[in-house]
Amino acid sequence: MQPLFLYNTLTRKKEEFKAISPPFVGMYVCGPTVYADVHLGNCRTFISFDIIYRYLVHLGYKVRYVRNITDAGHLESDADTGEDKISKKAKLQQLEPMEIVQTYTVDFHNVMAQFNALPPSIEPTATGHILEQQEIAQEIINKGLAYEVNGTVYFDVEKFAKDHNYTALTGRKLEELLENTRDLEGQQDKKGRLDFALWIKAKPEHLMQWNSAWGKGFPGWHIECSAMSTKYLGEQFDIHGGGMDLQATHHTNEIAQSIAYCGKQPCNYWLHTNMLTVSGQKMSKSLGNSFLPSELFSGNHPLLDKGYSPMTVRFFMMQTHYRSTLDFSNEALQASEKGFDRLMESHKTLQTLIPSATSSEDIKALETRCYEAMNDDFNTPVLIAVLFDAVRIINSANDKKLSLTQADIELLKKIYQHFIFDVMGLKAVSENSKSMQVLDKVVNIVLDLRNKAKAEKNFPLSDEIRDKLTESGVQVKDSKEGTAWKI
Ligand code: AMP
Ligand code: ZN
């Protein structure tokens, strides 16, 4: 097996991957906070780790892939202020917090399935591991690196930093961090301004709270990942991942907690995916620039020219390396649609190629280049470029411009199976979903015509169009933001 190199955020170097106990690999990825629909940016991170997981499995590793669900403890601000995101939504909608959790966990699973992302081996929840989180907090208090004030337990960052490099993951200077962090309102109990909460005292009206040695409360956001990764992967495991936006606070604090708790770095390789951006700005729910995957599939969004299949979107994401930012644009998606169709067409052509007695191509070298690309920190854009060389060879062989033997054709079929379907997780778009895409386009054309009728004040016609759509099973809803529809 050729060595696999991956970029470790902790050492800021590409390193050869060496599993702690081969063939077993433990991989932990921070999952979503299930208080709203996942947006396309979240999907980018989870799809990137799906490819990393798939490639490790392809190489023969037995991967235990743990991806958590955050269903408590993630406050509105990463600096432990504001309300718990899930409790807040539950109050607003007059629902049980667990109804919110259920709704958005199901949505997340559906979206991941549409993108053909494999489910993790274990998907633990923060609320299912309250005792484990309390135990770790207590142990850190026992070690003298956390303290309790008025029912809240804080991690003592400056004390920890005396013996350890607290900012190892970002390489920032502690003094700079201290200078740039304001004393926060409502957190006068903290000894140091960088201290973060392991356990938070709950106000009586807080919806999810548990008994603890420190009174009624709920866990801080970072401790859930330390508790669940330790429980399922051990005190030291191989890979920990998440989006780059988690590096400075969530992951920095996770490392500090684990070292304080058991004296060890929790994992050997820290992998971070870069952000999906819209016009250069991070896609995020709070900035209001996010798309839902369903809007992208239907084209039902003001920034979209048309809808794209989940496989086109998956392919679009793989055309950029996971550590580079990926800017959303209609043009890039259209190019990906064409590229994806070419790849799938060539797969059909490959099944019908007639072998020659001699070969003019080195297909084995092409396979080696596929492995070289993936072994270089999962470089999917380079892999795709190599695969397009395969497309060119297949099409030329079909036009009798070059010759391939039976063995060449078999090897090409193997390369397609391994890299396009197993590793990149792409699949041919079924006739059924093609019909759905056509339907999406047709409904959008009809709605455009209705808008024209409205603009010309031809209200009888615009109403007739809406009524006929309703009769055919298409529900149309007008609002200030525009017109939405669903079947
Ligand atoms: P959250 O639900 O906000 O906790 O985020 C879930 C995951 O999505 C985390 O790993 C984030 O780093 C990641 N994420 C959030 N926004 C983006 C984005 N615009 N691009 C890529 N990943 C993102
Ligand atoms: Zn986490």
Short mmCIF file of C-alpha atoms and ligand atoms in Angstrom, two decimals:
data_model
loop_
_atom_site.label_atom_id
_atom_site.label_comp_id
_atom_site.label_asym_id
_atom_site.label_seq_id
_atom_site.Cartn_x
_atom_site.Cartn_y
_atom_site.Cartn_z
CA MET A 1 0.00 0.00 0.00
CA GLN A 2 1.36 3.46 -0.90
CA PRO A 3 1.57 5.79 2.11
CA LEU A 4 -1.33 8.14 2.77
CA PHE A 5 -0.37 11.71 3.64
CA LEU A 6 -2.75 14.03 5.39
CA TYR A 7 -2.52 17.62 6.55
CA ASN A 8 -2.56 17.80 10.32
CA THR A 9 -3.85 21.15 11.61
CA LEU A 10 -2.11 20.53 14.93
CA THR A 11 1.39 20.33 13.45
CA ARG A 12 0.59 22.44 10.35
CA LYS A 13 2.30 19.78 8.22
CA LYS A 14 1.41 17.02 5.80
CA GLU A 15 2.18 13.79 7.65
CA GLU A 16 2.17 10.14 6.74
CA PHE A 17 -0.87 8.50 8.26
CA LYS A 18 -0.05 5.81 10.80
CA ALA A 19 -3.02 4.27 12.59
CA ILE A 20 -2.61 3.59 16.32
CA SER A 21 -3.80 -0.03 15.98
CA PRO A 22 -4.03 -0.94 12.32
CA PRO A 23 -6.26 -2.04 10.65
CA PHE A 24 -8.54 -0.21 13.11
CA VAL A 25 -9.04 3.54 12.78
CA GLY A 26 -11.03 5.76 15.14
CA MET A 27 -12.47 8.89 13.53
CA TYR A 28 -14.58 11.52 15.30
CA VAL A 29 -16.35 14.33 13.44
CA CYS A 30 -18.33 17.09 15.16
CA GLY A 31 -21.89 16.76 13.94
CA PRO A 32 -24.68 19.31 13.54
CA THR A 33 -26.55 21.23 16.21
CA VAL A 34 -30.07 20.10 15.40
CA TYR A 35 -32.06 23.31 15.88
CA ALA A 36 -32.66 24.15 12.19
CA ASP A 37 -32.39 22.59 8.72
CA VAL A 38 -28.79 21.89 7.72
CA HIS A 39 -27.59 24.30 5.05
CA LEU A 40 -25.32 23.62 2.13
CA GLY A 41 -22.24 24.79 4.05
CA ASN A 42 -22.81 22.20 6.79
CA CYS A 43 -23.28 19.61 4.03
CA ARG A 44 -19.90 20.47 2.53
CA THR A 45 -18.13 19.55 5.77
CA PHE A 46 -20.02 16.29 6.20
CA ILE A 47 -19.56 15.29 2.55
CA SER A 48 -15.80 15.97 2.80
CA PHE A 49 -15.56 13.63 5.78
CA ASP A 50 -17.73 11.09 4.00
CA ILE A 51 -15.08 10.92 1.27
CA ILE A 52 -12.26 10.63 3.82
CA TYR A 53 -14.18 7.83 5.56
CA ARG A 54 -14.89 6.07 2.26
CA TYR A 55 -11.25 6.27 1.19
CA LEU A 56 -9.95 4.86 4.48
CA VAL A 57 -12.43 1.99 4.15
CA HIS A 58 -11.35 1.50 0.53
CA LEU A 59 -7.71 1.21 1.69
CA GLY A 60 -8.78 -1.66 3.94
CA TYR A 61 -9.00 0.12 7.32
CA LYS A 62 -11.76 -0.88 9.70
CA VAL A 63 -13.01 2.55 10.61
CA ARG A 64 -15.15 3.34 13.62
CA TYR A 65 -16.64 6.62 12.51
CA VAL A 66 -18.32 8.58 15.30
CA ARG A 67 -20.30 11.70 14.39
CA ASN A 68 -22.31 13.25 17.19
CA ILE A 69 -25.61 15.07 17.26
CA THR A 70 -25.54 18.22 19.39
CA ASP A 71 -28.94 18.32 21.05
CA ALA A 72 -28.08 20.40 24.16
CA GLY A 73 -25.49 22.85 25.42
CA HIS A 74 -24.70 24.80 22.22
CA LEU A 75 -25.44 28.41 23.17
CA GLU A 76 -26.14 31.20 20.71
CA SER A 77 -22.59 32.50 21.08
CA ASP A 78 -19.51 30.26 21.19
CA ALA A 79 -18.41 32.37 24.20
CA ASP A 80 -20.98 30.70 26.49
CA THR A 81 -23.50 33.52 26.25
CA GLY A 82 -27.07 33.65 25.01
CA GLU A 83 -29.65 30.91 25.15
CA ASP A 84 -29.30 27.25 24.27
CA LYS A 85 -30.16 27.13 20.54
CA ILE A 86 -32.52 24.17 20.88
CA SER A 87 -34.30 25.41 24.01
CA LYS A 88 -34.82 28.79 22.38
CA LYS A 89 -36.41 27.28 19.27
CA ALA A 90 -38.58 24.98 21.41
CA LYS A 91 -39.87 27.95 23.41
CA LEU A 92 -40.58 29.96 20.26
CA GLN A 93 -42.50 27.12 18.65
CA GLN A 94 -44.09 25.91 21.90
CA LEU A 95 -42.69 22.43 21.38
CA GLU A 96 -40.73 19.98 23.48
CA PRO A 97 -36.97 20.44 22.84
CA MET A 98 -36.89 16.78 21.82
CA GLU A 99 -39.49 17.50 19.12
CA ILE A 100 -37.10 20.09 17.66
CA VAL A 101 -34.22 17.60 17.94
CA GLN A 102 -36.26 14.85 16.25
CA THR A 103 -37.43 17.08 13.38
CA TYR A 104 -33.97 18.33 12.47
CA THR A 105 -32.17 15.04 13.04
CA VAL A 106 -34.56 13.40 10.58
CA ASP A 107 -34.02 16.28 8.14
CA PHE A 108 -30.24 15.91 8.49
CA HIS A 109 -30.40 12.16 7.83
CA ASN A 110 -32.61 12.67 4.77
CA VAL A 111 -30.27 15.28 3.33
CA MET A 112 -27.21 13.09 3.95
CA ALA A 113 -28.96 10.16 2.24
CA GLN A 114 -29.81 12.34 -0.77
CA PHE A 115 -26.12 13.19 -1.05
CA ASN A 116 -25.33 9.47 -0.75
CA ALA A 117 -23.23 10.05 2.40
CA LEU A 118 -22.72 6.88 4.44
CA PRO A 119 -24.09 6.86 7.98
CA PRO A 120 -21.47 6.92 10.75
CA SER A 121 -20.81 3.79 12.82
CA ILE A 122 -22.09 5.54 15.96
CA GLU A 123 -24.13 8.74 16.18
CA PRO A 124 -24.23 9.64 19.89
CA THR A 125 -26.15 12.57 21.35
CA ALA A 126 -25.10 15.06 24.03
CA THR A 127 -28.28 14.44 26.05
CA GLY A 128 -27.54 10.70 26.05
CA HIS A 129 -24.17 11.29 27.74
CA ILE A 130 -24.87 13.68 30.62
CA LEU A 131 -23.27 11.43 33.26
CA GLU A 132 -20.09 10.99 31.22
CA GLN A 133 -19.83 14.77 30.82
CA GLN A 134 -20.35 15.33 34.55
CA GLU A 135 -17.67 12.75 35.34
CA ILE A 136 -15.11 14.48 33.14
CA ALA A 137 -15.96 17.90 34.61
CA GLN A 138 -15.57 16.48 38.14
CA GLU A 139 -12.24 14.87 37.25
CA ILE A 140 -10.94 18.16 35.84
CA ILE A 141 -12.00 19.89 39.11
CA ASN A 142 -10.15 17.13 41.04
CA LYS A 143 -7.03 17.82 38.96
CA GLY A 144 -7.27 21.49 39.96
CA LEU A 145 -7.91 22.74 36.42
CA ALA A 146 -11.58 23.64 36.81
CA TYR A 147 -13.59 25.39 39.52
CA GLU A 148 -17.22 25.80 40.44
CA VAL A 149 -18.88 29.15 41.11
CA ASN A 150 -22.61 29.40 41.85
CA GLY A 151 -23.49 26.12 40.15
CA THR A 152 -21.41 26.73 36.99
CA VAL A 153 -18.13 24.89 36.41
CA TYR A 154 -15.39 26.73 34.50
CA PHE A 155 -12.21 25.44 32.95
CA ASP A 156 -9.21 27.44 34.21
CA VAL A 157 -7.45 28.29 30.94
CA GLU A 158 -4.59 30.37 32.35
CA LYS A 159 -3.71 27.71 34.92
CA PHE A 160 -3.78 25.03 32.19
CA ALA A 161 -1.64 27.23 29.93
CA LYS A 162 1.15 27.35 32.54
CA ASP A 163 2.06 23.72 31.72
CA HIS A 164 0.49 23.21 28.30
CA ASN A 165 0.19 24.93 24.97
CA TYR A 166 -3.48 25.97 25.05
CA THR A 167 -3.38 27.51 21.55
CA ALA A 168 -1.51 24.64 19.85
CA LEU A 169 -4.25 24.12 17.26
CA THR A 170 -4.30 27.69 15.96
CA GLY A 171 -0.72 28.72 16.68
CA ARG A 172 -2.01 32.01 18.10
CA LYS A 173 -0.33 33.70 21.04
CA LEU A 174 -2.14 33.41 24.37
CA GLU A 175 -1.34 37.06 25.20
CA GLU A 176 -3.02 38.18 21.98
CA LEU A 177 -6.07 36.09 22.75
CA LEU A 178 -6.26 37.63 26.20
CA GLU A 179 -5.97 41.12 24.77
CA ASN A 180 -8.67 40.50 22.18
CA THR A 181 -11.19 38.85 24.49
CA ARG A 182 -13.61 41.16 26.24
CA ASP A 183 -14.92 40.58 29.73
CA LEU A 184 -18.39 39.34 29.03
CA GLU A 185 -21.54 40.58 30.63
CA GLY A 186 -23.20 38.03 32.90
CA GLN A 187 -20.01 36.05 33.33
CA GLN A 188 -18.48 37.92 36.27
CA ASP A 189 -18.09 34.57 38.04
CA LYS A 190 -15.22 33.57 35.77
CA LYS A 191 -11.69 33.94 37.14
CA GLY A 192 -10.11 34.49 33.76
CA ARG A 193 -11.67 35.93 30.64
CA LEU A 194 -10.65 32.89 28.54
CA ASP A 195 -12.22 30.40 30.96
CA PHE A 196 -15.06 28.41 29.41
CA ALA A 197 -17.96 26.50 30.92
CA LEU A 198 -17.93 22.73 31.41
CA TRP A 199 -21.29 22.80 33.19
CA ILE A 200 -23.77 25.68 33.26
CA LYS A 201 -26.24 26.48 36.03
CA ALA A 202 -29.76 26.46 34.60
CA LYS A 203 -32.24 29.23 35.26
CA PRO A 204 -35.61 27.80 36.41
CA GLU A 205 -37.17 28.52 33.00
CA HIS A 206 -34.40 26.72 31.08
CA LEU A 207 -36.06 23.81 29.29
CA MET A 208 -33.44 21.06 29.47
CA GLN A 209 -31.69 20.67 32.82
CA TRP A 210 -30.24 17.82 34.83
CA ASN A 211 -29.25 17.22 38.45
CA SER A 212 -25.56 17.37 39.22
CA ALA A 213 -23.16 17.73 42.13
CA TRP A 214 -23.30 21.49 41.42
CA GLY A 215 -27.10 21.81 41.30
CA LYS A 216 -29.45 21.80 38.31
CA GLY A 217 -27.77 22.64 35.05
CA PHE A 218 -26.72 21.50 31.61
CA PRO A 219 -23.38 20.69 29.94
CA GLY A 220 -21.20 23.20 28.09
CA TRP A 221 -20.86 22.68 24.34
CA HIS A 222 -17.24 21.46 24.17
CA ILE A 223 -17.40 18.80 26.86
CA GLU A 224 -19.86 16.65 24.91
CA CYS A 225 -17.28 15.89 22.22
CA SER A 226 -14.56 15.06 24.78
CA ALA A 227 -16.99 12.73 26.57
CA MET A 228 -18.32 10.95 23.49
CA SER A 229 -15.00 10.61 21.67
CA THR A 230 -13.35 9.16 24.80
CA LYS A 231 -16.24 6.80 25.44
CA TYR A 232 -16.36 5.31 21.93
CA LEU A 233 -12.79 5.73 20.65
CA GLY A 234 -10.66 5.77 23.79
CA GLU A 235 -8.45 8.41 25.38
CA GLN A 236 -6.34 8.60 22.21
CA PHE A 237 -7.68 7.97 18.75
CA ASP A 238 -6.59 8.58 15.16
CA ILE A 239 -8.55 11.35 13.43
CA HIS A 240 -10.69 14.24 14.64
CA GLY A 241 -12.47 16.47 12.18
CA GLY A 242 -14.86 19.34 11.71
CA GLY A 243 -15.17 22.67 9.93
CA MET A 244 -12.38 25.24 10.25
CA ASP A 245 -14.71 27.52 12.18
CA LEU A 246 -14.53 25.04 15.08
CA GLN A 247 -10.74 25.19 15.35
CA ALA A 248 -10.19 28.27 17.51
CA THR A 249 -12.76 27.65 20.24
CA HIS A 250 -14.54 24.30 20.17
CA HIS A 251 -11.57 22.11 19.23
CA THR A 252 -9.02 24.15 21.18
CA ASN A 253 -11.16 23.65 24.28
CA GLU A 254 -11.73 19.98 23.51
CA ILE A 255 -7.97 19.40 23.46
CA ALA A 256 -7.52 21.30 26.74
CA GLN A 257 -10.30 19.28 28.40
CA SER A 258 -8.92 15.93 27.26
CA ILE A 259 -5.36 16.78 28.33
CA ALA A 260 -6.63 18.01 31.71
CA TYR A 261 -8.76 14.89 32.10
CA CYS A 262 -6.32 12.15 31.11
CA GLY A 263 -3.00 13.85 30.41
CA LYS A 264 -2.96 12.96 26.72
CA GLN A 265 -3.56 14.62 23.35
CA PRO A 266 -6.95 13.16 22.38
CA CYS A 267 -6.06 12.40 18.78
CA ASN A 268 -3.12 12.19 16.40
CA TYR A 269 -4.47 13.99 13.32
CA TRP A 270 -6.74 17.04 13.34
CA LEU A 271 -8.44 17.60 9.98
CA HIS A 272 -10.39 20.76 9.17
CA THR A 273 -12.54 21.49 6.16
CA ASN A 274 -12.73 24.97 4.73
CA MET A 275 -15.91 26.96 4.34
CA LEU A 276 -18.50 27.10 1.61
CA THR A 277 -18.88 30.78 0.80
CA VAL A 278 -21.38 32.95 -1.08
CA SER A 279 -19.75 35.92 -2.79
CA GLY A 280 -16.73 35.37 -0.56
CA GLN A 281 -18.70 35.32 2.71
CA LYS A 282 -19.09 32.18 4.84
CA MET A 283 -22.48 30.54 4.34
CA SER A 284 -24.21 30.66 7.69
CA LYS A 285 -27.69 30.63 9.15
CA SER A 286 -27.03 33.76 11.18
CA LEU A 287 -25.78 35.77 8.17
CA GLY A 288 -28.95 34.89 6.25
CA ASN A 289 -27.01 33.84 3.11
CA SER A 290 -27.63 30.13 3.42
CA PHE A 291 -29.32 27.75 1.00
CA LEU A 292 -31.12 24.63 1.96
CA PRO A 293 -30.18 21.59 -0.09
CA SER A 294 -33.88 21.23 -1.08
CA GLU A 295 -33.80 24.77 -2.56
CA LEU A 296 -30.75 23.86 -4.58
CA PHE A 297 -32.36 20.66 -5.87
CA SER A 298 -35.56 22.45 -6.94
CA GLY A 299 -33.95 25.73 -8.06
CA ASN A 300 -36.52 27.45 -5.88
CA HIS A 301 -34.30 30.29 -4.59
CA PRO A 302 -33.72 33.85 -5.89
CA LEU A 303 -29.95 33.29 -6.27
CA LEU A 304 -30.39 30.17 -8.42
CA ASP A 305 -30.86 30.00 -12.20
CA LYS A 306 -32.19 26.43 -11.98
CA GLY A 307 -32.17 23.26 -9.88
CA TYR A 308 -29.31 20.74 -9.66
CA SER A 309 -29.35 17.05 -8.75
CA PRO A 310 -27.76 16.01 -5.43
CA MET A 311 -25.04 14.16 -7.37
CA THR A 312 -24.18 17.30 -9.38
CA VAL A 313 -23.85 19.21 -6.11
CA ARG A 314 -21.71 16.45 -4.56
CA PHE A 315 -19.49 16.48 -7.65
CA PHE A 316 -19.30 20.31 -7.51
CA MET A 317 -18.02 20.08 -3.92
CA MET A 318 -15.32 17.56 -4.88
CA GLN A 319 -13.94 19.78 -7.62
CA THR A 320 -12.32 21.89 -4.89
CA HIS A 321 -9.91 20.52 -2.29
CA TYR A 322 -11.51 20.25 1.15
CA ARG A 323 -8.98 22.70 2.68
CA SER A 324 -9.74 25.48 0.17
CA THR A 325 -12.77 27.72 0.31
CA LEU A 326 -15.47 26.85 -2.18
CA ASP A 327 -17.46 29.75 -3.52
CA PHE A 328 -20.97 29.04 -4.64
CA SER A 329 -21.91 30.17 -8.17
CA ASN A 330 -24.44 29.19 -10.82
CA GLU A 331 -21.68 29.01 -13.44
CA ALA A 332 -19.60 26.57 -11.38
CA LEU A 333 -22.65 24.39 -10.76
CA GLN A 334 -23.54 24.37 -14.45
CA ALA A 335 -19.98 23.32 -15.31
CA SER A 336 -20.20 20.56 -12.68
CA GLU A 337 -23.47 19.34 -14.15
CA LYS A 338 -21.83 19.01 -17.57
CA GLY A 339 -18.76 17.30 -16.08
CA PHE A 340 -20.82 14.87 -14.04
CA ASP A 341 -22.96 13.95 -17.09
CA ARG A 342 -19.79 13.36 -19.16
CA LEU A 343 -18.43 11.06 -16.46
CA MET A 344 -21.65 9.06 -16.28
CA GLU A 345 -21.98 8.87 -20.09
CA SER A 346 -18.43 7.52 -20.34
CA HIS A 347 -19.34 4.86 -17.77
CA LYS A 348 -22.11 3.69 -20.11
CA THR A 349 -19.71 3.77 -23.09
CA LEU A 350 -17.16 1.74 -21.12
CA GLN A 351 -19.67 -1.14 -20.83
CA THR A 352 -19.96 -1.35 -24.63
CA LEU A 353 -16.27 -1.05 -25.68
CA ILE A 354 -14.99 -3.76 -28.00
CA PRO A 355 -11.49 -4.93 -26.98
CA SER A 356 -8.50 -4.91 -29.35
CA ALA A 357 -5.66 -7.41 -29.44
CA THR A 358 -3.13 -4.72 -28.56
CA SER A 359 -3.05 -1.75 -26.21
CA SER A 360 -1.92 1.81 -26.86
CA GLU A 361 -2.58 3.11 -23.32
CA ASP A 362 -1.04 2.56 -19.89
CA ILE A 363 -4.16 2.08 -17.75
CA LYS A 364 -2.17 0.80 -14.77
CA ALA A 365 -0.34 4.16 -14.65
CA LEU A 366 -3.70 5.89 -14.65
CA GLU A 367 -4.82 3.84 -11.64
CA THR A 368 -1.57 4.73 -9.84
CA ARG A 369 -2.27 8.43 -10.48
CA CYS A 370 -5.73 8.03 -8.87
CA TYR A 371 -4.11 6.64 -5.71
CA GLU A 372 -1.41 9.31 -5.76
CA ALA A 373 -4.10 12.02 -5.84
CA MET A 374 -6.06 10.56 -2.93
CA ASN A 375 -2.92 9.75 -0.94
CA ASP A 376 -1.95 13.40 -1.19
CA ASP A 377 -4.33 14.65 1.51
CA PHE A 378 -7.46 13.39 -0.31
CA ASN A 379 -6.92 15.58 -3.36
CA THR A 380 -10.24 15.09 -5.15
CA PRO A 381 -9.73 17.85 -7.80
CA VAL A 382 -6.57 16.08 -9.00
CA LEU A 383 -8.40 12.73 -8.89
CA ILE A 384 -11.17 14.20 -11.07
CA ALA A 385 -8.58 15.49 -13.56
CA VAL A 386 -7.12 11.94 -13.82
CA LEU A 387 -10.62 10.51 -14.25
CA PHE A 388 -11.23 12.92 -17.13
CA ASP A 389 -8.13 11.45 -18.78
CA ALA A 390 -9.92 8.11 -18.46
CA VAL A 391 -13.04 9.65 -20.06
CA ARG A 392 -10.94 10.88 -22.99
CA ILE A 393 -9.37 7.42 -23.42
CA ILE A 394 -12.78 5.68 -23.31
CA ASN A 395 -14.33 8.07 -25.83
CA SER A 396 -11.32 7.78 -28.17
CA ALA A 397 -11.39 3.98 -27.93
CA ASN A 398 -15.08 4.11 -28.78
CA ASP A 399 -14.21 6.23 -31.87
CA LYS A 400 -11.50 3.69 -32.77
CA LYS A 401 -8.79 6.34 -32.37
CA LEU A 402 -6.88 4.21 -29.87
CA SER A 403 -6.95 0.59 -28.77
CA LEU A 404 -7.62 -1.06 -25.42
CA THR A 405 -7.30 -4.74 -24.57
CA GLN A 406 -9.85 -6.70 -22.55
CA ALA A 407 -7.55 -6.34 -19.51
CA ASP A 408 -7.43 -2.54 -20.01
CA ILE A 409 -11.21 -2.36 -20.16
CA GLU A 410 -11.55 -4.51 -17.02
CA LEU A 411 -9.05 -2.29 -15.19
CA LEU A 412 -10.94 0.86 -16.29
CA LYS A 413 -14.16 -0.67 -14.94
CA LYS A 414 -12.37 -1.33 -11.64
CA ILE A 415 -11.04 2.26 -11.50
CA TYR A 416 -14.55 3.62 -12.13
CA GLN A 417 -16.05 1.39 -9.46
CA HIS A 418 -13.38 2.20 -6.88
CA PHE A 419 -12.90 5.91 -7.39
CA ILE A 420 -16.15 7.25 -8.81
CA PHE A 421 -18.66 5.09 -6.98
CA ASP A 422 -16.94 3.75 -3.81
CA VAL A 423 -14.63 6.64 -2.90
CA MET A 424 -16.31 9.74 -4.35
CA GLY A 425 -19.71 8.23 -3.52
CA LEU A 426 -21.27 9.32 -6.81
CA LYS A 427 -24.11 7.38 -8.37
CA ALA A 428 -25.91 7.57 -11.67
CA VAL A 429 -28.96 9.83 -11.60
CA SER A 430 -32.03 7.58 -11.97
CA GLU A 431 -34.68 8.18 -14.62
CA ASN A 432 -37.07 8.94 -11.76
CA SER A 433 -34.97 11.78 -10.36
CA LYS A 434 -34.37 13.06 -13.89
CA SER A 435 -38.16 13.32 -14.29
CA MET A 436 -38.33 15.19 -10.97
CA GLN A 437 -35.74 17.67 -12.25
CA VAL A 438 -37.76 18.22 -15.42
CA LEU A 439 -40.89 18.72 -13.30
CA ASP A 440 -39.06 21.32 -11.17
CA LYS A 441 -38.07 23.22 -14.29
CA VAL A 442 -41.57 23.10 -15.78
CA VAL A 443 -43.22 24.38 -12.57
CA ASN A 444 -40.71 27.24 -12.41
CA ILE A 445 -41.48 28.16 -16.06
CA VAL A 446 -45.23 28.17 -15.31
CA LEU A 447 -44.67 30.35 -12.23
CA ASP A 448 -42.59 32.80 -14.27
CA LEU A 449 -45.51 33.10 -16.72
CA ARG A 450 -47.85 33.68 -13.78
CA ASN A 451 -45.56 36.44 -12.49
CA LYS A 452 -45.66 38.08 -15.93
CA ALA A 453 -49.48 37.92 -15.90
CA LYS A 454 -49.45 39.51 -12.44
CA ALA A 455 -47.04 42.24 -13.55
CA GLU A 456 -49.41 43.04 -16.43
CA LYS A 457 -52.26 43.14 -13.88
CA ASN A 458 -53.91 40.17 -15.61
CA PHE A 459 -55.14 38.76 -12.27
CA PRO A 460 -57.78 36.39 -13.71
CA LEU A 461 -55.00 34.61 -15.66
CA SER A 462 -52.56 34.53 -12.71
CA ASP A 463 -55.32 33.09 -10.47
CA GLU A 464 -56.27 30.55 -13.10
CA ILE A 465 -52.64 29.38 -13.33
CA ARG A 466 -52.43 29.04 -9.54
CA ASP A 467 -55.77 27.13 -9.37
CA LYS A 468 -54.75 24.76 -12.14
CA LEU A 469 -51.41 24.09 -10.44
CA THR A 470 -53.27 23.37 -7.16
CA GLU A 471 -55.61 20.98 -9.01
CA SER A 472 -52.56 19.15 -10.37
CA GLY A 473 -51.10 18.77 -6.87
CA VAL A 474 -48.69 21.74 -6.85
CA GLN A 475 -49.30 23.99 -3.85
CA VAL A 476 -48.29 27.62 -4.50
CA LYS A 477 -47.62 30.05 -1.67
CA ASP A 478 -46.99 33.79 -2.20
CA SER A 479 -45.11 35.83 0.38
CA LYS A 480 -43.06 39.03 0.61
CA GLU A 481 -39.90 37.04 -0.25
CA GLY A 482 -41.43 35.64 -3.44
CA THR A 483 -43.35 32.56 -4.50
CA ALA A 484 -42.65 29.12 -3.07
CA TRP A 485 -44.19 25.85 -4.16
CA LYS A 486 -44.31 22.23 -3.13
CA ILE A 487 -45.93 19.02 -4.29
P1 AMP B 1 -23.25 23.62 13.32
O1 AMP B 1 -24.55 22.92 13.08
O2 AMP B 1 -23.33 25.11 13.17
O3 AMP B 1 -22.61 23.21 14.63
O4 AMP B 1 -22.25 23.16 12.16
C1 AMP B 1 -22.07 21.82 11.79
C2 AMP B 1 -20.81 21.69 10.97
O5 AMP B 1 -20.88 22.44 9.75
C3 AMP B 1 -19.54 22.16 11.68
O6 AMP B 1 -18.48 21.22 11.45
C4 AMP B 1 -19.22 23.48 11.01
O7 AMP B 1 -17.84 23.75 11.01
C5 AMP B 1 -19.70 23.22 9.59
N1 AMP B 1 -20.03 24.45 8.83
C6 AMP B 1 -20.81 25.48 9.23
N2 AMP B 1 -20.88 26.44 8.25
C7 AMP B 1 -20.12 26.00 7.21
C8 AMP B 1 -19.80 26.51 5.90
N3 AMP B 1 -20.25 27.66 5.46
N4 AMP B 1 -18.98 25.76 5.11
C9 AMP B 1 -18.49 24.55 5.54
N5 AMP B 1 -18.78 24.00 6.75
C10 AMP B 1 -19.59 24.71 7.59
ZN ZN B 2 -17.44 18.78 18.67
#
